[in-house]
């Protein structure tokens, strides 16, 4: 299976409490738009604050996940996660594709979520690590009721998170604005038919395709072909260097335009030398 997600095989499920004691997997469709259309109205259900959307087959499509928090009074959705699915959902909400709902926007500057960890109990850190939080800003924007739904954090855990988010030491990690192209200002053509990585890589080509008078069947074939292309594997060395440097914006951009990092291998009996970090 290619790392580019083919819409003909993609199947999404969602886990939404909806007032029940435990999560139950339910069909979320085959696209980000369909998943949002199915799930967002459920966030108006009493005592429902979160929804987790992911690929039904997590072994073939690891990391395809988005965590949603419903801010019902403001009619906003706070989306957590750095996957192409989460980014595409943000773009759809910004573009007004879910009538009556908006994206809850975050500050432009970002602070890596690991800045919170030294200030939190181990059990709370574990709970956060089980979620796709990438930044402190994502955590801070989540409502208390939604955080309490995550792995049984409880009131004490939520209070500890709020205190850690406000701690002055956390701001030392704050970085520059994310470098993702703002796909919302000019919604990408065919954006609901391919993942964000391909939208970014083929932005100019897709703009041109949109304005050419090709038969619809030809356009559909081209889009399916592009969306089925395998993404280049992320280089573990690049991921490590960006993470070590605290360049969370570049790390997110790189991770979202590449497939999962290939497993590192070495010849039997040899220990590969670790590369030195740049000065």
CSV table of C-alpha atoms in Angstrom, one decimal:
chain,number,residue,atom,x,y,z
A,1,UNK,CA,0.0,0.0,0.0
A,2,UNK,CA,1.4,3.4,-0.9
A,3,UNK,CA,2.0,6.0,1.8
A,4,UNK,CA,-0.1,8.5,-0.2
A,5,UNK,CA,-3.6,7.8,1.0
A,6,UNK,CA,-5.9,6.5,-1.7
A,7,UNK,CA,-9.4,7.6,-1.1
A,8,UNK,CA,-10.7,4.3,-2.5
A,9,UNK,CA,-9.2,2.4,0.4
A,10,UNK,CA,-9.3,5.0,3.2
A,11,UNK,CA,-11.9,4.3,5.8
A,12,UNK,CA,-12.2,6.5,8.9
A,13,UNK,CA,-13.8,5.7,12.3
A,14,UNK,CA,-14.5,8.0,15.2
A,15,UNK,CA,-14.7,7.5,18.9
A,16,UNK,CA,-17.1,9.9,20.5
A,17,UNK,CA,-18.4,9.5,24.1
A,18,UNK,CA,-21.8,10.9,23.3
A,19,UNK,CA,-22.9,10.5,26.9
A,20,UNK,CA,-21.9,6.8,27.2
A,21,UNK,CA,-19.5,5.3,29.6
A,22,UNK,CA,-17.0,4.0,27.1
A,23,UNK,CA,-15.9,4.9,23.6
A,24,UNK,CA,-17.4,2.9,20.7
A,25,UNK,CA,-15.9,3.0,17.2
A,26,UNK,CA,-18.4,4.4,14.6
A,27,UNK,CA,-18.1,4.9,10.9
A,28,UNK,CA,-16.7,8.3,10.0
A,29,UNK,CA,-16.7,7.9,6.2
A,30,UNK,CA,-13.8,8.1,3.7
A,31,UNK,CA,-12.7,11.8,3.7
A,32,UNK,CA,-11.9,14.6,6.1
A,33,UNK,CA,-15.1,16.4,4.9
A,34,UNK,CA,-17.3,13.4,5.5
A,35,UNK,CA,-15.8,12.8,8.9
A,36,UNK,CA,-16.3,16.4,10.0
A,37,UNK,CA,-19.9,16.3,8.7
A,38,UNK,CA,-20.7,13.2,10.7
A,39,UNK,CA,-18.9,14.0,13.9
A,40,UNK,CA,-19.1,17.8,14.5
A,41,UNK,CA,-23.0,17.8,15.1
A,42,UNK,CA,-22.4,15.2,17.9
A,43,UNK,CA,-20.3,17.8,19.8
A,44,UNK,CA,-23.6,19.5,20.6
A,45,UNK,CA,-24.8,16.5,22.5
A,46,UNK,CA,-24.8,17.1,26.3
A,47,UNK,CA,-21.7,15.9,28.1
A,48,UNK,CA,-19.8,15.4,24.8
A,49,UNK,CA,-16.7,17.4,24.5
A,50,UNK,CA,-14.3,15.3,22.4
A,51,UNK,CA,-14.1,13.1,19.4
A,52,UNK,CA,-11.1,11.1,18.1
A,53,UNK,CA,-11.0,10.4,14.3
A,54,UNK,CA,-8.6,7.9,12.9
A,55,UNK,CA,-8.0,5.4,10.1
A,56,UNK,CA,-9.9,2.2,10.7
A,57,UNK,CA,-6.7,0.2,9.8
A,58,UNK,CA,-4.1,1.8,12.0
A,59,UNK,CA,-1.5,-0.8,11.0
A,60,UNK,CA,-1.6,0.1,7.3
A,61,UNK,CA,-2.2,3.8,8.0
A,62,UNK,CA,-0.4,4.7,11.2
A,63,UNK,CA,-0.6,8.3,12.5
A,64,UNK,CA,-3.8,9.2,10.5
A,65,UNK,CA,-5.5,10.8,13.5
A,66,UNK,CA,-7.2,14.0,14.7
A,67,UNK,CA,-8.5,14.9,18.1
A,68,UNK,CA,-11.5,17.3,18.2
A,69,UNK,CA,-12.7,19.4,21.0
A,70,UNK,CA,-16.1,21.0,20.7
A,71,UNK,CA,-16.6,24.5,21.9
A,72,UNK,CA,-20.3,24.5,21.6
A,73,UNK,CA,-21.1,28.0,22.9
A,74,UNK,CA,-18.8,29.6,20.4
A,75,UNK,CA,-19.7,27.0,17.7
A,76,UNK,CA,-16.0,26.3,17.2
A,77,UNK,CA,-14.0,23.1,16.8
A,78,UNK,CA,-10.5,22.9,18.3
A,79,UNK,CA,-8.5,20.4,16.2
A,80,UNK,CA,-5.4,18.7,17.7
A,81,UNK,CA,-2.8,16.8,15.7
A,82,UNK,CA,-0.1,17.2,13.1
A,83,UNK,CA,-1.3,14.6,10.6
A,84,UNK,CA,-2.5,15.4,7.1
A,85,UNK,CA,-6.0,14.5,8.3
A,86,UNK,CA,-6.0,17.1,11.1
A,87,UNK,CA,-4.5,19.8,8.8
A,88,UNK,CA,-7.1,19.1,6.1
A,89,UNK,CA,-9.9,19.4,8.7
A,90,UNK,CA,-8.6,22.8,9.8
A,91,UNK,CA,-8.5,23.9,6.1
A,92,UNK,CA,-12.1,22.7,5.6
A,93,UNK,CA,-13.4,24.6,8.7
A,94,UNK,CA,-11.5,27.8,7.7
A,95,UNK,CA,-13.1,27.5,4.3
A,96,UNK,CA,-16.6,27.3,5.8
A,97,UNK,CA,-17.3,23.8,4.5
A,98,UNK,CA,-19.1,22.9,7.8
A,99,UNK,CA,-22.0,25.3,8.0
A,100,UNK,CA,-22.4,27.1,11.3
A,101,UNK,CA,-19.0,26.0,12.6
A,102,UNK,CA,-15.6,27.7,12.6
A,103,UNK,CA,-12.1,26.6,13.5
A,104,UNK,CA,-10.8,27.6,16.9
A,105,UNK,CA,-7.6,29.4,15.9
A,106,UNK,CA,-4.5,29.2,17.9
A,107,UNK,CA,-1.7,31.8,18.4
A,108,UNK,CA,0.9,32.0,15.6
A,109,UNK,CA,3.8,31.2,17.9
A,110,UNK,CA,4.2,27.7,19.1
A,111,UNK,CA,5.7,26.0,22.2
A,112,UNK,CA,6.5,22.3,22.1
A,113,UNK,CA,4.3,20.3,24.3
A,114,UNK,CA,7.3,18.6,26.0
A,115,UNK,CA,8.0,21.9,27.8
A,116,UNK,CA,5.1,21.0,30.1
A,117,UNK,CA,6.4,17.6,31.1
A,118,UNK,CA,9.0,18.6,33.8
A,119,UNK,CA,6.2,20.4,35.6
A,120,UNK,CA,3.6,17.6,35.6
A,121,UNK,CA,3.1,14.3,37.4
A,122,UNK,CA,4.2,11.2,35.5
A,123,UNK,CA,0.6,10.0,35.1
A,124,UNK,CA,-0.5,13.3,33.6
A,125,UNK,CA,2.5,13.3,31.2
A,126,UNK,CA,1.5,9.8,30.1
A,127,UNK,CA,-2.1,10.9,29.4
A,128,UNK,CA,-0.9,13.8,27.2
A,129,UNK,CA,1.6,11.5,25.4
A,130,UNK,CA,-1.3,9.2,24.4
A,131,UNK,CA,-2.9,12.2,22.5
A,132,UNK,CA,-1.6,13.9,19.4
A,133,UNK,CA,-0.8,17.2,21.2
A,134,UNK,CA,2.2,18.8,19.6
A,135,UNK,CA,2.2,22.2,21.3
A,136,UNK,CA,1.4,23.8,24.6
A,137,UNK,CA,-1.1,26.1,22.8
A,138,UNK,CA,-3.1,23.1,21.7
A,139,UNK,CA,-3.3,21.9,25.3
A,140,UNK,CA,-4.2,25.3,26.7
A,141,UNK,CA,-7.0,25.7,24.2
A,142,UNK,CA,-8.7,22.4,25.2
A,143,UNK,CA,-11.6,22.9,27.6
A,144,UNK,CA,-11.4,21.4,31.1
A,145,UNK,CA,-14.3,19.0,30.4
A,146,UNK,CA,-12.6,17.7,27.3
A,147,UNK,CA,-9.3,17.2,29.0
A,148,UNK,CA,-11.1,15.2,31.8
A,149,UNK,CA,-12.4,12.8,29.1
A,150,UNK,CA,-8.8,11.9,28.0
A,151,UNK,CA,-7.5,8.8,29.7
A,152,UNK,CA,-9.2,9.7,33.0
A,153,UNK,CA,-7.1,12.7,33.8
A,154,UNK,CA,-9.5,14.0,36.6
A,155,UNK,CA,-9.8,17.4,38.1
A,156,UNK,CA,-6.3,17.3,39.7
A,157,UNK,CA,-4.7,16.4,36.5
A,158,UNK,CA,-6.4,19.2,34.6
A,159,UNK,CA,-5.5,21.7,37.4
A,160,UNK,CA,-1.9,20.6,37.1
A,161,UNK,CA,-2.0,21.2,33.3
A,162,UNK,CA,-3.4,24.7,33.7
A,163,UNK,CA,-0.8,25.6,36.2
A,164,UNK,CA,2.0,24.2,34.0
A,165,UNK,CA,0.7,26.1,30.9
A,166,UNK,CA,0.9,29.3,32.8
A,167,UNK,CA,4.4,28.7,34.2
A,168,UNK,CA,7.0,31.3,33.1
A,169,UNK,CA,9.6,28.6,32.3
A,170,UNK,CA,7.4,27.2,29.6
A,171,UNK,CA,7.7,30.4,27.5
A,172,UNK,CA,11.4,29.9,27.2
A,173,UNK,CA,10.6,27.2,24.6
A,174,UNK,CA,8.2,29.4,22.5
A,175,UNK,CA,9.3,29.5,18.9
A,176,UNK,CA,8.5,31.2,15.7
A,177,UNK,CA,5.2,30.9,13.8
A,178,UNK,CA,4.5,27.7,12.0
A,179,UNK,CA,5.7,27.6,8.4
A,180,UNK,CA,2.8,25.8,6.9
A,181,UNK,CA,1.3,27.5,3.8
A,182,UNK,CA,-2.0,29.2,4.7
A,183,UNK,CA,-4.2,27.0,2.6
A,184,UNK,CA,-7.3,28.7,4.1
A,185,UNK,CA,-6.7,32.1,2.5
A,186,UNK,CA,-6.9,30.4,-0.9
A,187,UNK,CA,-8.6,26.9,-0.4
A,188,UNK,CA,-6.6,24.4,-2.4
A,189,UNK,CA,-8.3,22.9,-5.5
A,190,UNK,CA,-9.3,19.3,-5.0
A,191,UNK,CA,-8.3,19.8,-1.3
A,192,UNK,CA,-11.0,17.3,-0.1
A,193,UNK,CA,-9.7,14.6,-2.4
A,194,UNK,CA,-6.1,14.3,-1.4
A,195,UNK,CA,-3.9,14.6,1.7
A,196,UNK,CA,-2.2,17.8,2.7
A,197,UNK,CA,1.3,16.6,1.8
A,198,UNK,CA,0.3,16.3,-1.8
A,199,UNK,CA,-1.5,19.6,-1.8
A,200,UNK,CA,1.6,21.3,-0.7
A,201,UNK,CA,3.9,19.5,-3.1
A,202,UNK,CA,1.6,20.0,-6.1
A,203,UNK,CA,0.1,23.4,-5.3
A,204,UNK,CA,1.1,25.1,-8.5
A,205,UNK,CA,0.2,22.1,-10.6
A,206,UNK,CA,-3.3,21.8,-9.0
A,207,UNK,CA,-3.9,25.5,-9.6
A,208,UNK,CA,-3.1,25.0,-13.3
A,209,UNK,CA,-5.2,21.8,-13.5
A,210,UNK,CA,-8.2,23.7,-12.1
A,211,UNK,CA,-8.1,26.2,-14.9
A,212,UNK,CA,-7.6,23.8,-17.8
A,213,UNK,CA,-10.5,22.5,-19.9
A,214,UNK,CA,-9.8,18.8,-19.4
A,215,UNK,CA,-12.6,16.2,-19.3
A,216,UNK,CA,-13.8,15.5,-15.8
A,217,UNK,CA,-12.8,11.8,-16.2
A,218,UNK,CA,-9.3,12.8,-17.0
A,219,UNK,CA,-9.1,15.2,-14.0
A,220,UNK,CA,-10.4,12.4,-11.7
A,221,UNK,CA,-7.8,10.0,-13.0
A,222,UNK,CA,-5.0,12.6,-12.5
A,223,UNK,CA,-6.1,13.3,-8.9
A,224,UNK,CA,-6.4,9.6,-8.0
A,225,UNK,CA,-2.9,9.1,-9.4
A,226,UNK,CA,-1.4,12.0,-7.5
A,227,UNK,CA,-3.1,11.0,-4.2
A,228,UNK,CA,-1.8,7.4,-4.7
A,229,UNK,CA,1.8,8.4,-5.0
A,230,UNK,CA,4.0,7.2,-2.2
A,231,UNK,CA,5.5,10.0,-0.1
A,232,UNK,CA,9.3,9.9,0.5
A,233,UNK,CA,10.2,8.5,3.9
A,234,UNK,CA,11.1,11.0,6.6
A,235,UNK,CA,14.8,10.8,7.4
A,236,UNK,CA,15.2,10.0,11.1
A,237,UNK,CA,18.4,12.1,11.2
A,238,UNK,CA,16.4,15.2,10.0
A,239,UNK,CA,13.7,14.5,12.5
A,240,UNK,CA,16.2,14.3,15.3
A,241,UNK,CA,18.1,17.4,14.3
A,242,UNK,CA,14.9,19.5,14.1
A,243,UNK,CA,13.6,18.2,17.4
A,244,UNK,CA,16.9,18.8,19.1
A,245,UNK,CA,17.0,22.3,17.8
A,246,UNK,CA,13.5,23.0,19.1
A,247,UNK,CA,12.3,23.9,15.5
A,248,UNK,CA,8.8,22.6,16.0
A,249,UNK,CA,7.4,24.5,13.1
A,250,UNK,CA,9.9,23.1,10.7
A,251,UNK,CA,9.6,19.6,12.3
A,252,UNK,CA,5.8,19.7,11.7
A,253,UNK,CA,6.2,20.9,8.1
A,254,UNK,CA,8.8,18.2,7.3
A,255,UNK,CA,6.7,15.4,9.0
A,256,UNK,CA,3.6,16.4,7.2
A,257,UNK,CA,5.2,16.3,3.8
A,258,UNK,CA,6.9,12.9,4.2
A,259,UNK,CA,5.9,9.4,5.0
A,260,UNK,CA,6.8,7.6,8.3
A,261,UNK,CA,10.5,7.3,8.9
A,262,UNK,CA,12.0,4.1,7.6
A,263,UNK,CA,13.4,1.7,10.3
A,264,UNK,CA,17.1,2.2,10.7
A,265,UNK,CA,19.2,-0.8,9.8
A,266,UNK,CA,22.9,-1.6,10.1
A,267,UNK,CA,25.2,-4.5,9.2
A,268,UNK,CA,25.3,-7.3,11.7
A,269,UNK,CA,27.9,-6.8,14.4
A,270,UNK,CA,28.4,-3.1,13.6
A,271,UNK,CA,27.3,-0.1,15.7
A,272,UNK,CA,26.6,2.9,13.5
A,273,UNK,CA,28.1,6.1,14.7
A,274,UNK,CA,25.8,8.8,15.9
A,275,UNK,CA,26.1,11.9,13.8
A,276,UNK,CA,27.4,15.0,15.6
A,277,UNK,CA,24.9,17.8,16.0
A,278,UNK,CA,25.7,21.0,14.2
A,279,UNK,CA,27.2,23.7,16.3
